[in-house]
């Protein structure tokens, strides 16, 4: 398959790994954060840590949209479904994320709430047209990648005169999260989270372009390499970051040139700007309240804003004390640091959000067997081949 097979070549992966080993300077450590959950998934799936020298450490960032949504927003979605009698539509992973009191949208559905999994915003819009007597709410989550389709659905609902459709908006912004991580006490004061560079997100960058990351390279002297999701993309990005660090450069480089430009998708950015505006702050699981990191629907489209259409209770909720998802999302802990990981918390019975989505660090770590730490039988050359089997 073009644009896939050539980026999964095991021999080329070996050659890239050898180049990285040759470029790594003895005694120097390279702490690289992959922001995006898609990269976290690829890193575990293709056994990339086993191809890297011990000096290169990959740190998982908060780029899984399902993982970062706080419990209070999940509770609000459950309230919409159970107390307001709406048809609540969302993507599949969100149905399994635990809210308060071990409730989830999937359990709400089992108790009689009308919760439906959809594959796109237009599926939700179609449901509204098919059920004119019912209120249909789309539970919108995600980074800049999924925001344009939500904007398109709102504008189409307005054009078509659909009155029973609204959106519970939880879209968040990548640059704000990166800023929060770089300004965190663990990075700035305590030094417990060393960060030498970022593997920049792929899909997000196809929309926003590479330009927004230039601030981090200039202000924080933090190299960024935007990479695709295939294993050779990730290895090439790591090689480019190692070279930047060795040469004392802090630049934005684009490995994913087949899809990402400096300016991004202008049409997508325009429809988002027409439909949404920034919230003063938005809560993230693990990061807390992050200024100007979330979007809300503009007043012009208030009729399609579920937060204005329905009265939702103000809530506060606590994470499970034993769950380390918040620390894992900040990059200060790994899945193996959590006592629940692989014991009571598994993909079949997730306690924390990081165990739900395939992009979550815990789910990826568990699904590809890395929690067992017995990789001696696996040679680097066959890891990629095995992952494709």
Coordinates of C-alpha atoms in Angstrom, one line a residue, residues 40-311:
X40 CA 2.8 6.6 21.6
X41 CA 0.7 3.9 19.9
X42 CA 3.2 3.5 17.1
X43 CA 6.2 3.5 19.4
X44 CA 4.8 0.5 21.4
X45 CA 3.3 -1.3 18.4
X46 CA 6.5 -1.3 16.5
X47 CA 8.9 -2.0 19.4
X48 CA 10.8 1.2 18.7
X49 CA 12.2 1.5 22.3
X50 CA 14.1 -1.8 21.6
X51 CA 15.7 -0.2 18.5
X52 CA 17.0 2.8 20.4
X53 CA 20.2 3.1 22.4
X54 CA 19.8 3.4 26.2
X55 CA 20.8 7.1 26.0
X56 CA 17.5 7.9 24.2
X57 CA 14.5 7.9 26.4
X58 CA 11.0 8.4 25.0
X59 CA 8.5 10.3 27.3
X60 CA 4.8 10.0 26.6
X61 CA 2.9 13.3 26.4
X62 CA -0.8 14.3 26.9
X63 CA -1.8 14.0 23.3
X64 CA -4.5 11.4 23.7
X65 CA -7.9 13.3 23.4
X66 CA -9.8 10.7 25.3
X67 CA -7.2 10.6 28.1
X68 CA -7.0 14.3 28.9
X69 CA -10.8 15.0 29.3
X70 CA -11.5 15.5 33.0
X71 CA -14.0 13.5 34.9
X72 CA -16.3 16.5 35.3
X73 CA -16.9 16.8 31.6
X74 CA -17.6 13.1 31.3
X75 CA -20.1 13.4 34.2
X76 CA -21.8 16.2 32.3
X77 CA -22.1 14.1 29.2
X78 CA -23.6 11.3 31.3
X79 CA -26.0 13.8 32.8
X80 CA -27.1 15.0 29.3
X81 CA -27.8 11.4 28.4
X82 CA -29.6 10.3 31.6
X83 CA -31.3 13.4 33.0
X84 CA -32.2 15.4 29.8
X85 CA -33.4 12.5 27.7
X86 CA -31.4 13.4 24.7
X87 CA -29.8 11.1 22.1
X88 CA -26.1 11.5 23.0
X89 CA -23.7 10.8 20.1
X90 CA -20.0 10.3 20.5
X91 CA -17.0 8.4 19.3
X92 CA -16.5 4.8 20.5
X93 CA -13.7 5.3 23.0
X94 CA -15.5 8.0 24.9
X95 CA -18.2 5.5 25.9
X96 CA -15.8 3.5 28.0
X97 CA -14.1 6.3 29.9
X98 CA -15.0 6.1 33.6
X99 CA -16.6 9.1 35.2
X100 CA -17.5 9.5 38.9
X101 CA -18.8 6.6 40.9
X102 CA -17.5 4.2 38.2
X103 CA -20.2 5.3 35.8
X104 CA -19.5 5.6 32.1
X105 CA -21.6 6.4 29.0
X106 CA -21.6 2.7 28.2
X107 CA -23.1 1.9 31.6
X108 CA -25.5 4.7 31.2
X109 CA -26.6 3.1 27.9
X110 CA -27.1 -0.2 29.7
X111 CA -29.3 1.6 32.2
X112 CA -31.5 2.9 29.5
X113 CA -29.9 6.2 28.3
X114 CA -30.0 6.7 24.6
X115 CA -26.2 6.8 23.9
X116 CA -25.1 6.1 20.3
X117 CA -21.6 5.6 18.9
X118 CA -21.0 7.5 15.7
X119 CA -18.1 7.6 13.2
X120 CA -18.5 11.2 12.2
X121 CA -20.2 14.5 13.1
X122 CA -22.4 14.0 10.1
X123 CA -23.7 10.8 11.5
X124 CA -24.9 12.7 14.5
X125 CA -26.5 15.3 12.2
X126 CA -28.2 12.6 10.2
X127 CA -29.7 11.2 13.5
X128 CA -31.1 14.7 14.2
X129 CA -32.8 14.8 10.8
X130 CA -34.2 11.3 11.3
X131 CA -35.5 12.1 14.8
X132 CA -37.0 15.6 14.6
X133 CA -39.0 15.0 17.9
X134 CA -35.8 14.3 19.9
X135 CA -32.9 16.4 21.0
X136 CA -29.6 15.1 19.6
X137 CA -26.3 16.2 21.2
X138 CA -22.9 15.4 19.8
X139 CA -20.3 15.0 22.5
X140 CA -17.4 16.6 20.8
X141 CA -13.8 15.9 21.9
X142 CA -10.3 16.1 20.4
X143 CA -7.5 18.3 19.3
X144 CA -7.3 20.5 16.2
X145 CA -7.7 17.4 14.0
X146 CA -11.3 16.8 15.0
X147 CA -12.4 20.4 15.4
X148 CA -13.1 21.3 11.7
X149 CA -15.6 18.4 11.3
X150 CA -17.5 19.7 14.4
X151 CA -17.5 23.2 13.0
X152 CA -18.7 21.9 9.7
X153 CA -21.6 20.0 11.3
X154 CA -22.7 23.1 13.2
X155 CA -22.7 25.3 10.1
X156 CA -24.5 22.7 8.1
X157 CA -27.2 22.4 10.8
X158 CA -27.7 26.1 10.5
X159 CA -27.9 26.0 6.7
X160 CA -30.4 23.1 6.8
X161 CA -32.5 24.7 9.6
X162 CA -32.1 21.7 11.9
X163 CA -33.4 22.8 15.3
X164 CA -32.9 19.7 17.4
X165 CA -29.1 19.4 17.1
X166 CA -26.4 20.7 19.4
X167 CA -22.8 20.1 20.4
X168 CA -21.3 19.6 23.8
X169 CA -17.9 21.1 22.9
X170 CA -14.7 19.8 24.5
X171 CA -12.2 20.6 21.8
X172 CA -8.7 21.5 23.1
X173 CA -5.5 23.0 21.7
X174 CA -2.1 21.5 21.4
X175 CA 0.2 24.5 21.7
X176 CA -1.3 25.5 25.0
X177 CA -0.6 22.0 26.5
X178 CA 3.0 22.1 25.3
X179 CA 3.4 25.5 26.9
X180 CA 2.0 24.2 30.2
X181 CA 4.4 21.2 30.2
X182 CA 7.4 23.5 29.5
X183 CA 6.3 25.8 32.3
X184 CA 5.5 23.1 34.8
X185 CA 7.5 22.9 38.0
X186 CA 8.8 19.5 37.0
X187 CA 10.5 21.0 34.0
X188 CA 11.3 24.6 35.3
X189 CA 12.1 24.2 39.0
X190 CA 12.4 20.6 40.1
X191 CA 14.2 19.2 37.1
X192 CA 12.3 15.9 37.5
X193 CA 11.1 16.0 33.9
X194 CA 14.1 16.7 31.7
X195 CA 12.9 17.5 28.1
X196 CA 15.4 17.9 25.3
X197 CA 13.0 17.9 22.4
X198 CA 9.6 17.1 21.0
X199 CA 8.3 14.7 18.3
X200 CA 5.5 17.0 17.0
X201 CA 2.1 15.6 16.3
X202 CA 1.2 14.5 12.8
X203 CA -2.6 14.9 12.2
X204 CA -2.8 18.0 14.3
X205 CA 0.0 19.6 12.3
X206 CA -1.8 18.8 9.0
X207 CA -4.4 21.4 10.2
X208 CA -2.4 24.0 12.1
X209 CA 0.9 23.6 10.2
X210 CA 4.4 23.8 11.6
X211 CA 4.4 27.5 12.3
X212 CA 2.8 27.4 15.9
X213 CA 5.8 25.3 17.1
X214 CA 8.3 27.9 16.2
X215 CA 7.5 29.7 19.4
X216 CA 8.8 26.7 21.5
X217 CA 12.0 26.5 19.5
X218 CA 12.7 30.2 19.9
X219 CA 11.4 30.8 23.5
X220 CA 12.3 27.6 25.2
X221 CA 15.2 26.5 22.9
X222 CA 13.3 23.2 22.5
X223 CA 13.8 21.4 19.2
X224 CA 10.6 20.1 17.5
X225 CA 10.4 17.6 14.7
X226 CA 7.0 16.9 13.2
X227 CA 6.6 13.3 12.3
X228 CA 4.2 10.9 10.6
X229 CA 2.8 7.8 12.4
X230 CA 4.7 5.1 10.6
X231 CA 7.8 3.5 12.3
X232 CA 10.3 4.9 9.9
X233 CA 8.7 8.4 10.4
X234 CA 9.2 8.1 14.1
X235 CA 12.8 6.8 13.8
X236 CA 13.7 9.5 11.3
X237 CA 12.3 12.2 13.7
X238 CA 14.3 10.8 16.6
X239 CA 17.5 10.9 14.4
X240 CA 16.7 14.5 13.4
X241 CA 16.2 15.5 17.1
X242 CA 19.4 13.8 18.2
X243 CA 21.3 15.7 15.5
X244 CA 19.7 19.0 16.5
X245 CA 20.7 18.4 20.2
X246 CA 24.2 17.4 19.3
X247 CA 24.6 20.5 17.2
X248 CA 23.1 22.8 19.7
X249 CA 20.2 23.8 17.4
X250 CA 16.6 24.4 18.5
X251 CA 14.5 24.5 15.3
X252 CA 11.2 23.2 13.9
X253 CA 11.9 20.6 11.4
X254 CA 9.2 18.8 9.4
X255 CA 9.8 15.1 8.7
X256 CA 6.1 14.7 7.6
X257 CA 6.4 16.8 4.5
X258 CA 4.1 14.6 2.5
X259 CA 1.2 16.0 4.6
X260 CA 2.3 19.0 6.7
X261 CA 3.1 22.5 5.4
X262 CA 4.1 25.5 7.4
X263 CA 0.7 27.2 7.2
X264 CA -1.4 24.1 7.5
X265 CA -4.9 23.7 6.1
X266 CA -6.2 27.2 5.6
X267 CA -9.8 26.2 4.8
X268 CA -10.0 24.1 8.0
X269 CA -8.5 26.8 10.1
X270 CA -11.0 29.3 8.6
X271 CA -14.1 27.3 9.4
X272 CA -12.8 26.7 13.0
X273 CA -12.2 30.4 13.5
X274 CA -15.7 31.2 12.2
X275 CA -17.4 28.8 14.5
X276 CA -15.4 28.7 17.8
X277 CA -13.6 31.0 20.1
X278 CA -11.1 30.4 23.0
X279 CA -12.3 29.7 26.5
X280 CA -10.4 31.7 29.1
X281 CA -9.3 28.4 30.6
X282 CA -10.2 24.7 30.4
X283 CA -9.5 21.8 32.7
X284 CA -7.3 19.0 31.5
X285 CA -6.8 15.7 33.2
X286 CA -3.3 15.7 34.6
X287 CA -2.5 19.3 33.7
X288 CA -5.3 21.1 35.6
X289 CA -6.7 24.4 34.5
X290 CA -4.8 25.5 31.3
X291 CA -5.3 29.1 30.1
X292 CA -6.7 29.5 26.6
X293 CA -6.5 25.8 25.9
X294 CA -10.1 25.0 25.0
X295 CA -12.7 26.1 22.5
X296 CA -16.3 27.1 22.9
X297 CA -19.0 27.8 20.3
X298 CA -19.4 31.4 19.2
X299 CA -22.5 33.4 20.3
X300 CA -23.6 33.4 16.6
X301 CA -24.1 29.6 16.9
X302 CA -25.4 29.6 20.5
X303 CA -28.6 27.7 19.4
X304 CA -26.3 24.7 18.7
X305 CA -24.4 25.0 22.0
X306 CA -25.5 22.2 24.4
X307 CA -24.0 24.1 27.4
X308 CA -26.4 26.9 26.7
X309 CA -29.3 24.8 25.6
X310 CA -29.4 22.6 28.7
X311 CA -28.8 23.4 32.4

